[in-house]
């Protein structure tokens, strides 16, 4: 006891100041307040999978935008003299196991055999079109279709579900009966019939995906709004004289937004898959336009001899799907930590 | 319960009527000709063909005929296969599709359950992360990509399994894996979530407290309770299987219903498209009904809420 006291430095009175006791500041919160979005962003940043997903999406989107311009070939330029060349990349051509040296599966250097001096990074297809340009052109179209379909789902779904839940009663009843019937029809069948009637094309594929796509969004928004609209803060807002528009805009939508974003995030890979699927059953984008699905589908006919025609677009579509799913999972955990398991 | 099922069957019939009518009228809007080689036919031949298949009648008459036939179980005749009935064609084709579907569902469910259970029991360990990475890959990578990669490496390069066709068990392995991957992944993720949920319940603590071995707790109390909700995702699963078989049958040249459906789309064989569409729809509606009823049976809480 005494030992410790001796070790203390000299404490003089002037080292102390009277504490400032201000009762009005007792309740003050120190530090910045963390809002919903900030909180979500903090959790998302910690999620390795989601970050990887975001990076992949950014890289692939940039490639989809700039990829086709990175060499001098256009996606529809045909030249049979250079058809069916395997991939050859300057610099990487000497790394044997990558298979980027222009040698096909029979061990013949096709570039030498055909006397081609140029490099085709992803090889060429049966018409001699540059596969690199086509793959990124296809990614562009696949992404465009997916984003457009997701946007339409978002608009219709939020409006439909929101109106249904907000106005309730008879409106809700009628709107929900309509949904019940629509849910009973397999969406696959509707999509196929829809495209059969309108000739296959970017627009008809987007519309076909949107025909059934919005239902999931509508149901989620309805459920959320139903849950929220009877809570006290909405009642308080109404008591203060807020209009319907203000209640929806300021209170309901911000609270449902997290769920909406998550749902949209999962709609996108779904749309990418369905678009590719349609190409497989012959209802996809028509040549010379190409989507990832139609490029893969075309490649399948010569898979055994020219695997590069399937390999590269397959990798791109798989990466896209993985990335969107990872970000979707990450967002779900970030917005709703209760769901996190 | 009986009343609940009765109500559901009625609404199922209504849905089916709507689908059948919708399909019929959409088919009428289709561009293109239903006959094999219309360009080579003379005007009178086309007339004759139209007469033969009742395509000259006014649309409402065709509709009534179609619907009455439908209720007799008659789906019409193919325009291109010389008037063979659609029901016969579906009957011939259903075998491989059903086999493939069931085998994929079975294998996918078994592996999915295993992965999910392991992931949950070894929560936040290497095994858990590993299983979930597999699950994300399984959900994300499209079945046709898996199929293509297997065809090339396993089939062509290593020559371990036949690349295509449908001639025996070894021909079913690659298509099954391609379809089962998504099933495995979906079930694994779902099962893991359910297991973790159940593991946190009070009755698990009770079971442990009364001295049950951990094996007994896991098998009797956790897995049993966690696997009940799996039934709810069986509906969407069957739809995914349908989508899967359409593409996979195409890739592996399997003489199934999906392959027939796709080829009739290419050739405008309306009765087959319609018949197959209706067949898929019926399958879908019935599966949803069975799933809902089953769920009510295994989980009494749902029955009370839903059957009021």
mmCIF file of N, CA and C in Angstrom, chain A residues 89-134:
data_model
loop_
_atom_site.group_PDB
_atom_site.id
_atom_site.type_symbol
_atom_site.label_atom_id
_atom_site.label_comp_id
_atom_site.label_asym_id
_atom_site.label_seq_id
_atom_site.Cartn_x
_atom_site.Cartn_y
_atom_site.Cartn_z
ATOM 1 N N UNK A 89 -2.867 -15.481 -76.947
ATOM 2 C CA UNK A 89 -2.699 -14.188 -76.293
ATOM 3 C C UNK A 89 -1.222 -13.841 -76.266
ATOM 4 N N UNK A 90 -0.882 -12.624 -76.730
ATOM 5 C CA UNK A 90 0.535 -12.255 -76.687
ATOM 6 C C UNK A 90 1.048 -12.255 -75.249
ATOM 7 N N UNK A 91 2.208 -12.776 -75.033
ATOM 8 C CA UNK A 91 2.758 -12.813 -73.674
ATOM 9 C C UNK A 91 2.412 -14.113 -72.988
ATOM 10 N N UNK A 92 1.106 -14.461 -72.977
ATOM 11 C CA UNK A 92 0.703 -15.689 -72.293
ATOM 12 C C UNK A 92 0.860 -16.914 -73.180
ATOM 13 N N UNK A 93 1.219 -16.697 -74.458
ATOM 14 C CA UNK A 93 1.292 -17.838 -75.380
ATOM 15 C C UNK A 93 2.426 -18.794 -75.023
ATOM 16 N N UNK A 94 3.380 -18.300 -74.251
ATOM 17 C CA UNK A 94 4.498 -19.169 -73.900
ATOM 18 C C UNK A 94 4.263 -19.970 -72.630
ATOM 19 N N UNK A 95 3.163 -19.615 -71.906
ATOM 20 C CA UNK A 95 2.835 -20.373 -70.701
ATOM 21 C C UNK A 95 1.978 -21.555 -71.129
ATOM 22 N N UNK A 96 2.604 -22.702 -71.242
ATOM 23 C CA UNK A 96 1.980 -23.863 -71.869
ATOM 24 C C UNK A 96 0.630 -24.263 -71.348
ATOM 25 N N UNK A 97 0.525 -24.430 -70.007
ATOM 26 C CA UNK A 97 -0.690 -25.063 -69.476
ATOM 27 C C UNK A 97 -1.935 -24.196 -69.614
ATOM 28 N N UNK A 98 -1.784 -22.893 -69.893
ATOM 29 C CA UNK A 98 -2.956 -22.037 -70.030
ATOM 30 C C UNK A 98 -3.729 -22.326 -71.316
ATOM 31 N N UNK A 99 -3.059 -22.921 -72.272
ATOM 32 C CA UNK A 99 -3.730 -23.238 -73.530
ATOM 33 C C UNK A 99 -4.034 -21.991 -74.348
ATOM 34 N N UNK A 100 -3.234 -20.939 -74.181
ATOM 35 C CA UNK A 100 -3.493 -19.704 -74.921
ATOM 36 C C UNK A 100 -2.439 -19.505 -76.008
ATOM 37 N N UNK A 101 -1.941 -20.629 -76.565
ATOM 38 C CA UNK A 101 -0.849 -20.524 -77.516
ATOM 39 C C UNK A 101 -1.267 -20.811 -78.947
ATOM 40 N N UNK A 102 -2.579 -20.832 -79.184
ATOM 41 C CA UNK A 102 -3.045 -21.022 -80.553
ATOM 42 C C UNK A 102 -2.956 -22.456 -81.048
ATOM 43 N N UNK A 103 -2.656 -23.409 -80.147
ATOM 44 C CA UNK A 103 -2.567 -24.806 -80.557
ATOM 45 C C UNK A 103 -3.890 -25.484 -80.228
ATOM 46 N N UNK A 104 -4.496 -26.179 -81.182
ATOM 47 C CA UNK A 104 -5.789 -26.794 -80.912
ATOM 48 C C UNK A 104 -5.601 -28.149 -80.229
ATOM 49 N N UNK A 105 -6.704 -28.884 -79.984
ATOM 50 C CA UNK A 105 -6.596 -30.076 -79.153
ATOM 51 C C UNK A 105 -5.862 -31.225 -79.844
ATOM 52 N N UNK A 106 -5.657 -31.095 -81.152
ATOM 53 C CA UNK A 106 -4.886 -32.152 -81.824
ATOM 54 C C UNK A 106 -3.408 -31.814 -81.857
ATOM 55 N N UNK A 107 -3.067 -30.673 -81.237
ATOM 56 C CA UNK A 107 -1.662 -30.304 -81.159
ATOM 57 C C UNK A 107 -1.154 -29.548 -82.368
ATOM 58 N N UNK A 108 -2.078 -29.082 -83.229
ATOM 59 C CA UNK A 108 -1.657 -28.332 -84.411
ATOM 60 C C UNK A 108 -1.752 -26.841 -84.101
ATOM 61 N N UNK A 109 -0.706 -26.093 -84.397
ATOM 62 C CA UNK A 109 -0.787 -24.657 -84.238
ATOM 63 C C UNK A 109 -1.580 -24.101 -85.413
ATOM 64 N N UNK A 110 -2.861 -23.800 -85.141
ATOM 65 C CA UNK A 110 -3.761 -23.375 -86.218
ATOM 66 C C UNK A 110 -3.334 -22.051 -86.827
ATOM 67 N N UNK A 111 -2.687 -21.211 -86.042
ATOM 68 C CA UNK A 111 -2.272 -19.913 -86.565
ATOM 69 C C UNK A 111 -1.206 -20.103 -87.637
ATOM 70 N N UNK A 112 -0.290 -21.041 -87.353
ATOM 71 C CA UNK A 112 0.757 -21.323 -88.315
ATOM 72 C C UNK A 112 0.160 -21.984 -89.552
ATOM 73 N N UNK A 113 -0.728 -22.974 -89.283
ATOM 74 C CA UNK A 113 -1.312 -23.740 -90.378
ATOM 75 C C UNK A 113 -2.101 -22.840 -91.317
ATOM 76 N N UNK A 114 -2.785 -21.847 -90.752
ATOM 77 C CA UNK A 114 -3.616 -20.998 -91.602
ATOM 78 C C UNK A 114 -2.908 -19.709 -92.003
ATOM 79 N N UNK A 115 -1.677 -19.546 -91.540
ATOM 80 C CA UNK A 115 -0.911 -18.360 -91.907
ATOM 81 C C UNK A 115 -1.491 -17.067 -91.371
ATOM 82 N N UNK A 116 -1.967 -17.120 -90.122
ATOM 83 C CA UNK A 116 -2.548 -15.913 -89.515
ATOM 84 C C UNK A 116 -1.532 -15.303 -88.561
ATOM 85 N N UNK A 117 -1.265 -14.012 -88.731
ATOM 86 C CA UNK A 117 -0.279 -13.358 -87.871
ATOM 87 C C UNK A 117 -0.909 -12.678 -86.672
ATOM 88 N N UNK A 118 -2.221 -12.387 -86.793
ATOM 89 C CA UNK A 118 -2.869 -11.642 -85.703
ATOM 90 C C UNK A 118 -3.063 -12.540 -84.486
ATOM 91 N N UNK A 119 -3.428 -11.908 -83.396
ATOM 92 C CA UNK A 119 -3.752 -12.661 -82.186
ATOM 93 C C UNK A 119 -5.247 -12.554 -81.929
ATOM 94 N N UNK A 120 -5.911 -13.688 -81.699
ATOM 95 C CA UNK A 120 -7.314 -13.650 -81.289
ATOM 96 C C UNK A 120 -7.375 -14.164 -79.861
ATOM 97 N N UNK A 121 -7.642 -13.247 -78.932
ATOM 98 C CA UNK A 121 -7.473 -13.565 -77.514
ATOM 99 C C UNK A 121 -8.357 -14.707 -77.042
ATOM 100 N N UNK A 122 -9.577 -14.780 -77.585
ATOM 101 C CA UNK A 122 -10.471 -15.899 -77.250
ATOM 102 C C UNK A 122 -10.666 -16.821 -78.455
ATOM 103 N N UNK A 123 -9.840 -16.640 -79.506
ATOM 104 C CA UNK A 123 -10.001 -17.452 -80.695
ATOM 105 C C UNK A 123 -11.086 -16.898 -81.604
ATOM 106 N N UNK A 124 -11.450 -17.681 -82.631
ATOM 107 C CA UNK A 124 -12.503 -17.248 -83.559
ATOM 108 C C UNK A 124 -13.528 -18.361 -83.710
ATOM 109 N N UNK A 125 -14.731 -17.998 -84.168
ATOM 110 C CA UNK A 125 -15.777 -19.020 -84.333
ATOM 111 C C UNK A 125 -15.793 -19.557 -85.760
ATOM 112 N N UNK A 126 -16.841 -20.299 -86.095
ATOM 113 C CA UNK A 126 -16.825 -20.994 -87.386
ATOM 114 C C UNK A 126 -16.870 -20.047 -88.580
ATOM 115 N N UNK A 127 -17.234 -18.779 -88.361
ATOM 116 C CA UNK A 127 -17.213 -17.834 -89.464
ATOM 117 C C UNK A 127 -16.008 -16.908 -89.389
ATOM 118 N N UNK A 128 -15.102 -17.212 -88.479
ATOM 119 C CA UNK A 128 -13.925 -16.371 -88.353
ATOM 120 C C UNK A 128 -14.185 -15.074 -87.607
ATOM 121 N N UNK A 129 -15.299 -15.017 -86.869
ATOM 122 C CA UNK A 129 -15.561 -13.806 -86.095
ATOM 123 C C UNK A 129 -14.748 -13.863 -84.806
ATOM 124 N N UNK A 130 -14.263 -12.696 -84.396
ATOM 125 C CA UNK A 130 -13.413 -12.650 -83.218
ATOM 126 C C UNK A 130 -14.236 -12.940 -81.967
ATOM 127 N N UNK A 131 -13.835 -13.982 -81.256
ATOM 128 C CA UNK A 131 -14.625 -14.448 -80.122
ATOM 129 C C UNK A 131 -14.552 -13.490 -78.933
ATOM 130 N N UNK A 132 -13.417 -12.837 -78.792
ATOM 131 C CA UNK A 132 -13.277 -11.854 -77.699
ATOM 132 C C UNK A 132 -14.346 -10.768 -77.825
ATOM 133 N N UNK A 133 -14.412 -10.181 -79.022
ATOM 134 C CA UNK A 133 -15.395 -9.122 -79.253
ATOM 135 C C UNK A 133 -16.805 -9.668 -79.051
ATOM 136 N N UNK A 134 -17.055 -10.870 -79.578
ATOM 137 C CA UNK A 134 -18.398 -11.428 -79.478
ATOM 138 C C UNK A 134 -18.777 -11.724 -78.030
#
